XYZ file of C-alpha atoms in Angstrom:
636
model
C 93.277 68.874 74.812
C 93.829 68.771 78.571
C 94.814 71.539 81.019
C 96.707 70.916 84.262
C 94.715 71.614 87.419
C 97.444 73.782 88.966
C 99.047 76.638 87.079
C 102.423 75.815 88.612
C 102.380 72.395 86.897
C 101.430 73.775 83.498
C 103.578 74.979 80.620
C 100.898 77.499 79.602
C 101.562 81.141 80.535
C 99.350 82.664 83.223
C 97.233 84.818 80.883
C 96.338 81.968 78.506
C 95.959 79.561 81.428
C 93.269 81.777 82.950
C 91.471 82.083 79.602
C 91.552 78.347 78.877
C 90.465 77.497 82.431
C 87.534 79.901 82.210
C 86.466 78.328 78.911
C 86.919 74.856 80.406
C 84.693 75.728 83.354
C 82.008 76.821 80.891
C 82.406 74.529 77.885
C 84.858 71.798 78.914
C 83.974 68.135 78.680
C 83.919 65.097 76.417
C 81.298 65.455 73.690
C 79.849 62.773 71.377
C 79.110 63.544 67.719
C 77.263 61.155 65.422
C 77.680 61.981 61.756
C 78.900 65.465 62.836
C 75.751 66.090 64.899
C 76.110 66.362 68.663
C 74.362 63.762 70.787
C 72.916 65.162 74.022
C 73.499 65.157 76.973
C 77.099 63.926 76.572
C 79.462 66.778 77.341
C 77.112 68.596 79.723
C 78.641 69.495 83.090
C 76.034 67.515 85.036
C 76.358 64.314 82.988
C 79.607 62.480 83.789
C 78.908 59.345 81.754
C 82.492 58.034 82.110
C 82.641 58.605 85.911
C 85.763 60.761 85.549
C 84.946 63.073 88.473
C 83.544 60.223 90.584
C 86.746 58.201 90.196
C 89.001 61.197 90.971
C 87.539 61.283 94.474
C 88.936 57.773 95.005
C 92.557 58.189 93.920
C 93.800 61.184 91.928
C 97.099 59.580 90.856
C 95.255 56.669 89.195
C 92.293 58.659 87.859
C 94.245 61.612 86.519
C 91.698 63.245 84.201
C 89.081 65.787 85.243
C 85.964 66.453 83.171
C 86.141 70.264 83.419
C 89.773 70.474 82.267
C 89.448 68.643 78.973
C 88.207 69.615 75.550
C 87.459 66.510 73.504
C 85.008 64.765 71.225
C 84.107 61.204 70.278
C 83.131 61.003 66.622
C 80.830 58.177 65.586
C 79.944 57.158 62.021
C 76.432 55.682 61.919
C 77.347 52.935 59.456
C 80.176 51.615 61.671
C 78.333 51.864 65.005
C 74.840 50.706 64.232
C 74.612 49.036 67.632
C 74.377 52.425 69.336
C 70.707 53.353 69.381
C 69.423 56.770 70.456
C 66.469 57.079 72.831
C 63.078 58.152 71.512
C 63.533 61.687 72.907
C 67.029 61.863 71.368
C 68.525 62.383 74.823
C 71.410 59.944 74.760
C 71.864 56.324 73.775
C 69.891 53.353 75.021
C 72.090 51.563 77.553
C 72.406 48.341 75.542
C 75.432 46.098 75.095
C 77.063 48.360 72.495
C 76.741 51.439 74.737
C 78.169 49.565 77.755
C 81.096 48.363 75.620
C 81.732 51.950 74.470
C 81.705 53.130 78.105
C 84.082 50.341 79.186
C 86.497 51.044 76.337
C 86.599 54.773 77.088
C 86.945 54.324 80.862
C 89.807 51.871 80.374
C 91.387 54.201 77.803
C 91.623 57.097 80.283
C 92.861 54.856 83.112
C 95.538 53.315 80.891
C 96.509 56.708 79.456
C 96.991 58.049 82.980
C 99.035 54.980 83.987
C 101.307 55.193 80.932
C 101.930 58.941 80.871
C 101.034 60.581 84.201
C 101.321 58.020 87.004
C 103.643 58.769 89.910
C 104.071 55.030 90.656
C 104.690 53.456 87.227
C 108.185 54.030 85.888
C 107.486 54.222 82.193
C 109.647 56.544 80.122
C 106.649 58.799 79.433
C 105.559 59.085 83.085
C 109.139 59.691 84.273
C 109.480 62.528 81.764
C 106.119 64.011 82.801
C 106.871 63.825 86.531
C 110.350 65.239 86.024
C 108.954 68.244 84.144
C 106.122 68.602 86.648
C 108.582 68.668 89.548
C 110.708 71.246 87.734
C 107.693 73.489 87.132
C 106.534 73.062 90.735
C 109.987 73.880 92.097
C 110.212 76.933 89.848
C 106.781 78.245 90.865
C 107.410 77.523 94.541
C 110.625 79.536 94.327
C 108.759 82.393 92.624
C 105.977 82.191 95.199
C 108.465 82.382 98.064
C 110.297 85.270 96.393
C 107.030 87.131 95.751
C 105.952 86.582 99.361
C 109.205 88.038 100.675
C 109.082 90.847 98.109
C 105.458 91.666 98.957
C 106.220 92.448 102.611
C 109.255 94.526 101.617
C 107.258 96.373 98.964
C 104.422 97.121 101.401
C 106.860 98.404 104.026
C 108.646 100.554 101.437
C 105.341 102.015 100.166
C 104.257 102.718 103.756
C 107.519 104.568 104.477
C 107.060 106.683 101.339
C 103.474 107.505 102.344
C 104.628 108.570 105.827
C 107.322 110.787 104.318
C 104.961 112.491 101.865
C 102.321 112.943 104.575
C 104.920 114.656 106.785
C 106.039 116.798 103.859
C 102.479 117.885 103.022
C 101.707 118.696 106.677
C 105.015 120.650 107.054
C 105.842 118.275 109.889
C 109.617 118.224 109.310
C 110.085 121.972 109.595
C 107.893 122.101 112.710
C 109.714 119.274 114.504
C 113.151 120.657 113.644
C 111.903 124.014 114.890
C 111.015 122.401 118.231
C 114.490 120.861 118.442
C 116.064 124.235 117.761
C 113.873 125.956 120.377
C 114.977 123.418 123.023
C 118.597 123.903 121.975
C 118.181 127.684 122.292
C 116.716 127.266 125.784
C 119.623 125.037 126.820
C 122.108 127.605 125.546
C 120.259 130.352 127.401
C 120.779 128.403 130.640
C 124.558 128.699 130.097
C 124.242 132.411 130.876
C 123.575 131.530 134.515
C 126.613 129.259 135.036
C 128.877 130.917 137.593
C 132.021 128.901 136.928
C 134.085 130.807 134.334
C 135.644 127.683 132.782
C 132.493 125.614 132.439
C 130.450 127.587 129.820
C 132.902 126.975 126.966
C 132.796 123.194 127.347
C 129.052 123.262 127.976
C 128.412 125.118 124.692
C 130.582 122.633 122.794
C 128.713 119.706 124.374
C 125.329 121.250 123.575
C 126.358 121.883 119.974
C 127.552 118.288 119.608
C 124.299 116.932 121.076
C 122.173 119.187 118.866
C 123.969 118.190 115.696
C 123.585 114.552 116.728
C 119.823 115.058 117.149
C 119.559 116.713 113.719
C 121.528 113.855 112.160
C 119.357 111.232 113.886
C 116.196 113.031 112.782
C 117.427 113.150 109.193
C 118.045 109.394 109.244
C 114.658 108.760 110.847
C 112.653 110.500 108.115
C 114.754 109.163 105.225
C 113.606 106.173 103.176
C 116.278 103.639 102.268
C 116.648 102.454 98.699
C 114.458 99.374 98.120
C 116.083 95.947 97.999
C 114.730 92.527 97.148
C 111.903 93.498 94.802
C 111.264 95.227 91.503
C 109.566 98.593 91.682
C 106.617 99.289 89.434
C 106.655 102.377 87.221
C 104.438 104.310 89.652
C 106.524 103.271 92.669
C 109.738 104.266 90.868
C 108.159 107.656 90.122
C 107.249 108.022 93.821
C 110.802 107.155 94.870
C 112.319 109.592 92.357
C 109.993 112.291 93.711
C 111.093 111.399 97.246
C 114.759 111.770 96.260
C 114.091 115.193 94.753
C 112.053 116.352 97.756
C 114.622 115.054 100.239
C 117.357 116.879 98.342
C 115.281 120.065 98.631
C 114.914 119.449 102.382
C 118.694 119.105 102.683
C 119.204 122.371 100.829
C 116.537 124.231 102.818
C 115.464 123.248 106.339
C 118.494 121.097 107.205
C 120.922 123.643 105.785
C 119.055 126.441 107.570
C 119.080 124.736 110.950
C 122.805 124.020 110.724
C 123.447 127.656 109.834
C 121.165 128.727 112.698
C 123.152 126.533 115.109
C 126.398 128.197 113.983
C 124.881 131.670 114.288
C 123.444 130.957 117.738
C 126.782 129.607 118.991
C 128.522 132.750 117.716
C 125.917 134.976 119.388
C 126.244 133.302 122.783
C 130.038 133.161 122.717
C 130.084 136.880 121.919
C 127.536 137.587 124.631
C 129.542 135.627 127.209
C 132.802 136.987 125.875
C 134.129 133.416 125.501
C 136.966 132.121 123.387
C 135.855 128.712 122.070
C 138.473 126.916 120.060
C 137.330 126.589 116.457
C 139.704 123.656 116.185
C 137.893 121.892 119.014
C 134.481 122.564 117.451
C 135.732 121.212 114.130
C 137.188 118.218 115.931
C 133.824 117.581 117.566
C 132.055 117.777 114.169
C 134.529 115.379 112.546
C 134.183 113.062 115.543
C 130.398 113.052 115.122
C 130.575 112.244 111.405
C 133.300 109.623 111.931
C 131.471 107.865 114.754
C 128.261 107.773 112.708
C 130.021 106.451 109.583
C 131.894 103.776 111.573
C 128.715 102.705 113.355
C 126.794 102.285 110.090
C 129.615 100.448 108.335
C 130.328 98.118 111.262
C 126.663 97.224 111.430
C 126.550 96.504 107.692
C 129.767 94.509 107.902
C 128.279 92.389 110.666
C 125.091 91.854 108.609
C 127.186 90.922 105.554
C 129.282 88.417 107.515
C 126.135 86.905 109.025
C 124.570 86.475 105.585
C 127.731 84.909 104.144
C 128.091 82.571 107.128
C 124.422 81.606 106.946
C 124.616 80.857 103.205
C 127.863 78.929 103.681
C 126.308 76.862 106.480
C 123.212 76.088 104.410
C 125.328 74.978 101.427
C 127.507 72.746 103.624
C 124.439 71.210 105.285
C 122.793 70.627 101.915
C 125.845 69.027 100.267
C 126.385 66.800 103.313
C 122.741 65.735 103.163
C 123.059 64.949 99.442
C 126.141 62.780 100.010
C 124.412 60.968 102.901
C 121.417 60.230 100.640
C 123.737 58.821 97.979
C 125.627 56.679 100.558
C 122.340 55.312 101.892
C 121.150 54.456 98.373
C 124.438 52.706 97.527
C 124.263 50.780 100.825
C 120.672 49.767 100.071
C 121.607 48.484 96.600
C 124.541 46.515 97.995
C 122.305 44.936 100.621
C 119.889 43.920 97.884
C 122.779 42.406 95.980
C 123.763 40.234 98.955
C 120.250 38.763 99.116
C 120.158 37.785 95.426
C 120.456 34.061 94.732
C 121.909 34.337 91.240
C 123.006 30.697 90.834
C 119.781 28.970 91.902
C 117.252 31.229 90.200
C 116.385 29.927 86.724
C 114.598 33.074 85.728
C 117.328 35.455 86.968
C 118.001 38.180 84.399
C 121.427 39.739 84.931
C 120.869 42.637 82.540
C 117.536 43.605 84.103
C 118.887 43.501 87.660
C 121.972 45.474 86.714
C 119.890 48.179 85.030
C 117.551 48.392 88.025
C 120.419 48.814 90.505
C 122.187 51.299 88.256
C 118.975 53.283 87.890
C 118.474 53.480 91.670
C 121.989 54.822 92.232
C 121.981 56.993 89.109
C 118.701 58.736 90.040
C 120.103 59.955 93.378
C 123.481 60.828 91.834
C 121.867 62.786 89.000
C 119.646 64.712 91.425
C 122.628 65.613 93.633
C 124.740 66.644 90.634
C 122.010 68.918 89.271
C 121.512 70.619 92.638
C 125.222 71.247 93.157
C 125.687 72.446 89.562
C 122.923 75.019 90.092
C 124.649 76.205 93.281
C 127.988 76.438 91.452
C 126.443 78.431 88.579
C 124.781 80.756 91.057
C 128.066 81.580 92.756
C 130.068 81.680 89.515
C 127.748 84.455 88.340
C 128.472 86.482 91.481
C 129.665 89.865 90.260
C 131.526 92.629 92.075
C 133.459 95.134 89.986
C 134.447 98.800 90.043
C 133.506 101.033 87.148
C 135.647 103.853 85.734
C 134.362 106.274 88.383
C 135.294 103.953 91.241
C 131.666 102.958 91.900
C 131.165 99.308 92.872
C 128.668 97.412 90.700
C 127.072 94.203 92.034
C 124.659 91.517 90.815
C 121.966 93.069 92.956
C 122.037 96.350 91.015
C 122.041 94.546 87.669
C 119.154 92.288 88.745
C 117.169 95.261 90.073
C 117.623 97.153 86.824
C 116.532 94.106 84.822
C 113.538 93.500 87.118
C 112.385 97.120 86.875
C 112.768 97.004 83.096
C 110.708 93.793 83.014
C 108.020 95.350 85.223
C 107.884 98.420 82.968
C 107.673 96.241 79.847
C 104.773 94.311 81.383
C 102.901 97.542 82.089
C 103.677 98.787 78.578
C 102.496 95.493 77.082
C 99.176 95.812 78.893
C 98.863 99.398 77.650
C 99.670 98.313 74.090
C 97.014 95.599 74.226
C 94.426 98.112 75.445
C 95.458 100.638 72.793
C 95.304 98.022 70.040
C 91.757 97.187 71.112
C 90.985 100.908 71.138
C 92.402 101.179 67.619
C 90.038 98.489 66.371
C 87.106 100.265 68.012
C 88.132 103.613 66.516
C 88.329 102.029 63.070
C 84.722 100.911 63.403
C 83.677 104.322 64.754
C 85.359 106.074 61.833
C 83.392 104.006 59.369
C 80.116 104.675 61.174
C 80.623 108.364 61.979
C 82.309 109.587 58.809
C 78.963 110.514 57.269
C 77.768 112.098 60.516
C 80.876 114.297 60.759
C 80.426 115.533 57.199
C 76.773 116.286 57.918
C 77.738 118.356 60.978
C 80.224 120.308 58.876
C 77.546 121.224 56.340
C 75.111 122.144 59.128
C 77.729 124.396 60.732
C 78.177 126.216 57.421
C 74.408 126.779 57.286
C 74.432 128.007 60.891
C 77.286 130.393 60.031
C 75.094 132.027 57.392
C 72.325 132.532 59.981
C 74.723 133.900 62.605
C 75.970 136.503 60.117
C 72.498 138.054 59.955
C 71.347 137.361 63.536
C 73.735 138.579 66.230
C 71.938 136.452 68.856
C 73.165 133.300 67.124
C 76.773 134.457 66.891
C 77.752 133.280 70.388
C 75.982 129.938 69.975
C 77.660 129.359 66.610
C 81.064 130.286 68.031
C 80.813 127.828 70.946
C 79.568 124.976 68.747
C 82.312 125.668 66.195
C 85.105 125.634 68.823
C 83.874 122.402 70.404
C 83.485 120.716 67.033
C 86.997 121.805 66.036
C 88.222 120.175 69.250
C 86.326 116.949 68.474
C 87.415 117.013 64.838
C 91.021 117.495 65.896
C 90.948 114.366 68.044
C 89.162 112.374 65.348
C 92.006 113.266 62.988
C 94.493 111.647 65.395
C 92.829 108.269 64.882
C 91.170 108.404 61.495
C 92.137 109.466 57.983
C 89.847 112.488 58.120
C 92.159 115.197 56.876
C 89.785 118.071 56.230
C 89.508 120.695 58.939
C 86.698 123.173 59.544
C 88.407 126.408 58.486
C 90.801 126.272 61.431
C 93.041 129.312 61.642
C 95.683 130.517 64.033
C 94.701 133.766 65.778
C 95.358 135.945 68.806
C 92.858 134.759 71.426
C 91.903 137.083 74.258
C 92.265 135.286 77.596
C 89.096 137.067 78.698
C 87.238 135.320 75.837
C 88.407 131.995 77.284
C 87.027 132.937 80.708
C 83.675 133.941 79.204
C 83.549 130.574 77.457
C 84.336 128.784 80.753
C 81.629 130.729 82.599
C 79.067 129.729 79.968
C 80.119 126.103 80.373
C 80.493 125.830 84.161
C 78.179 128.548 85.500
C 75.613 126.183 87.029
C 78.259 123.971 88.668
C 80.161 126.937 90.074
C 76.976 128.343 91.603
C 75.832 124.953 92.895
C 79.096 124.401 94.795
C 79.486 128.055 95.809
C 82.821 128.515 94.009
C 84.084 132.000 93.133
C 85.653 132.296 89.668
C 88.048 135.272 89.540
C 90.744 136.691 87.305
C 93.463 139.320 87.631
C 94.098 142.401 85.491
C 97.146 140.667 84.093
C 94.938 137.846 82.795
C 92.334 140.181 81.295
C 94.895 142.248 79.403
C 96.739 139.423 77.643
C 96.237 137.307 74.546
C 97.597 133.972 73.367
C 98.364 132.981 69.775
C 97.117 129.648 68.434
C 94.027 127.595 67.687
C 90.996 127.988 69.923
C 90.403 124.237 69.669
C 93.849 123.688 71.212
C 93.563 125.928 74.272
C 89.857 125.861 75.152
C 89.755 122.108 76.015
C 92.877 122.458 78.197
C 91.209 125.150 80.305
C 87.985 123.118 80.385
C 89.809 120.080 81.758
C 91.710 122.006 84.444
C 88.638 123.932 85.611
C 86.578 120.719 85.640
C 89.216 119.078 87.872
C 89.431 122.163 90.100
C 85.656 122.147 90.669
C 85.744 118.459 91.584
C 88.570 118.816 94.145
C 87.158 122.039 95.589
C 83.881 120.173 96.093
C 85.802 117.534 98.112
C 87.525 120.125 100.320
C 86.136 121.785 103.444
C 87.630 125.244 102.802
C 85.002 127.918 103.662
C 85.649 130.197 100.641
C 86.294 128.191 97.478
C 88.095 130.161 94.779
C 89.411 129.507 91.270
C 91.679 132.318 90.091
C 93.155 133.001 86.628
C 96.326 135.062 86.308
C 98.879 135.787 83.585
C 102.218 137.540 83.245
C 104.964 137.766 80.658
C 106.109 134.192 81.405
C 102.783 132.369 81.109
C 99.230 131.718 82.306
C 98.402 130.521 85.834
C 95.256 128.606 86.889
C 94.972 128.364 90.680
C 92.518 127.078 93.271
C 92.499 126.635 97.049
C 91.146 123.075 97.131
C 92.904 119.838 98.091
C 96.671 119.989 97.550
C 98.356 117.801 94.946
C 100.559 115.229 96.658
C 104.282 115.815 96.042
C 104.648 112.389 94.429
C 101.785 113.186 92.021
C 103.030 116.476 90.569
C 104.592 114.751 87.553
C 102.428 111.621 87.472
C 99.148 113.493 86.965
C 100.249 114.095 83.364
C 100.776 110.360 82.753
C 98.209 108.455 80.716
C 95.557 106.682 82.853
C 96.786 108.114 86.175
C 93.967 109.582 88.256
C 93.129 110.058 91.932
C 89.426 110.418 91.150
C 87.255 107.387 91.893
C 86.612 105.760 88.500
C 88.767 108.463 86.883
C 90.105 107.644 83.414
C 93.349 109.623 83.679
C 93.165 110.987 80.130
C 92.457 114.741 80.400
C 95.771 116.162 81.624
C 97.798 113.683 79.589
C 96.040 114.670 76.374
C 96.172 118.372 77.311
C 99.937 118.224 77.746
C 100.384 116.341 74.481
C 98.211 118.799 72.534
C 99.997 121.828 74.025
C 103.421 120.303 73.331
C 102.416 119.902 69.687
C 101.845 123.689 69.604
C 105.182 124.369 71.386
C 103.515 125.046 74.739
C 103.827 123.178 78.007
C 101.745 122.729 81.160
C 103.040 121.769 84.613
C 102.356 122.135 88.334
C 103.879 125.398 89.542
C 104.558 126.851 92.974
C 101.116 127.735 94.411
C 100.195 131.394 94.108
C 99.360 133.325 97.256
C 96.047 132.206 98.729
C 96.073 129.007 96.650
C 97.074 125.399 97.234
C 97.308 124.303 93.587
C 98.594 126.246 90.580
C 98.988 125.042 86.991
C 101.119 127.046 84.593
C 100.875 127.151 80.793
C 103.902 128.658 79.100
C 105.543 128.733 75.709
C 108.509 126.388 75.372
C 111.877 127.860 74.502
């Protein structure tokens, strides 16, 4: 077996190519076996007995094969090759006549094999087929490489724009900057009070309003992120963009709506104060003029870009087709010139059929290449798609390709996840076999401990904590293994205060070490929740564990975790580092984590377990004095 040196020239997919190459680097080579027993040192990386690597440094096209890219063996039967004699130390053959003949045969074999099948100079049917396929693979990978290079810069720019937007959102930058614009506008309007000319204030107010609305519109465009083009978004990037769309819609409904209403109110106040009659028709006309001018400007710019692209593509196609025809004309002219120089009558060994085939092949090769190129161009433009759907929306190839690319990207991520989960399944199967006896032993020990705790009140709390944690572990084991017995689990009304006491027992040292206050409200202390302790306890453990970590990373002087509850649900808040807007949904996705070396399992599993009990958990609006609030509530 032999592997191509460049992935772009190989028919093997990238994952298997990397695996085979890694094995080739470690084990590749040409081994010798005599009566099924390996003869050393043939096959070792430092023993190139056929000079394959040495010859490649001379001329790669002639000496095609590389030692590290092949997996092969030479099998020798002792009876048939008695001339090959091993050295006394059994480290290779004595270099006698038989060994030198074997070397010569093998060296010539690889040279001839390369000439017949892989040479770029010889025109055998096998080498032509190989080089044709190689060129196709190279062209395909070069096109992908160019596309990925262009897509990479676009993707990086798009991700950077999203980061800038979310940073501004987190820092409340948009509201502050719009507030500054409004303050300047208010100051400009205030200056109108001191205009002495009676006719000038009306027009001045209209002009100021127009300019202010233009500034708000420009600011809105400046902070917006355009829909990505020219690359497929990953699942995480698509989630970020969807979050951006939701947040931008909220901005439109809040700060942008508020500032426009404030502009209207301020205009009304100043016109009343100045006792002016400003034509509402003129103000409306100004607003329509602003929107119209902006829409025309954007569309004219896009029209110009579209025409430039079409003209550029048209010019490239014309230049290419002209170049192809010129190449064909030159080849035909060359063949005709060769024909003029042939002395067909005087040459005894002239072969008409051979010469005709050679000339036909020279012309046909150029013609076939040109035809293939132009057919690909024709197919590309025949597939050009622009249609209107039932709602009047225009659908193009670009949208279809983007949807397909995003689906492919998501399937690739899902495939990787499935591979990891399948490996996990195998591991869990082994663990089940090994730990089944251990789990049963723990169950029996817990029953014995229960009997002790019944007579010794000091053991009651210890037994209770061990029992709850084991129920939690047993519950997860039952997701992966056929263990179907549970340790007397029962649904009950659990006091939320009991949960806090459990959390204090678990996290007391960490809370004290990081100087974190752990508080609860009266509403939390007075309420209960119905369900299994092994369902709810781990959820609280995971959230509090995360809260302690992020509070430890923050520089807030008074670190606080606060528990609260009302008729709608349970709230767990802290005043540590805020959750990024784009992460509020993603933190519940499997394997998503902002922690260094975080596994991204806790919140995902917590949500899944709660959903199974008809509860849900999500990021809520932060409670007063907090930056992060999780809410657990019963689903309707």
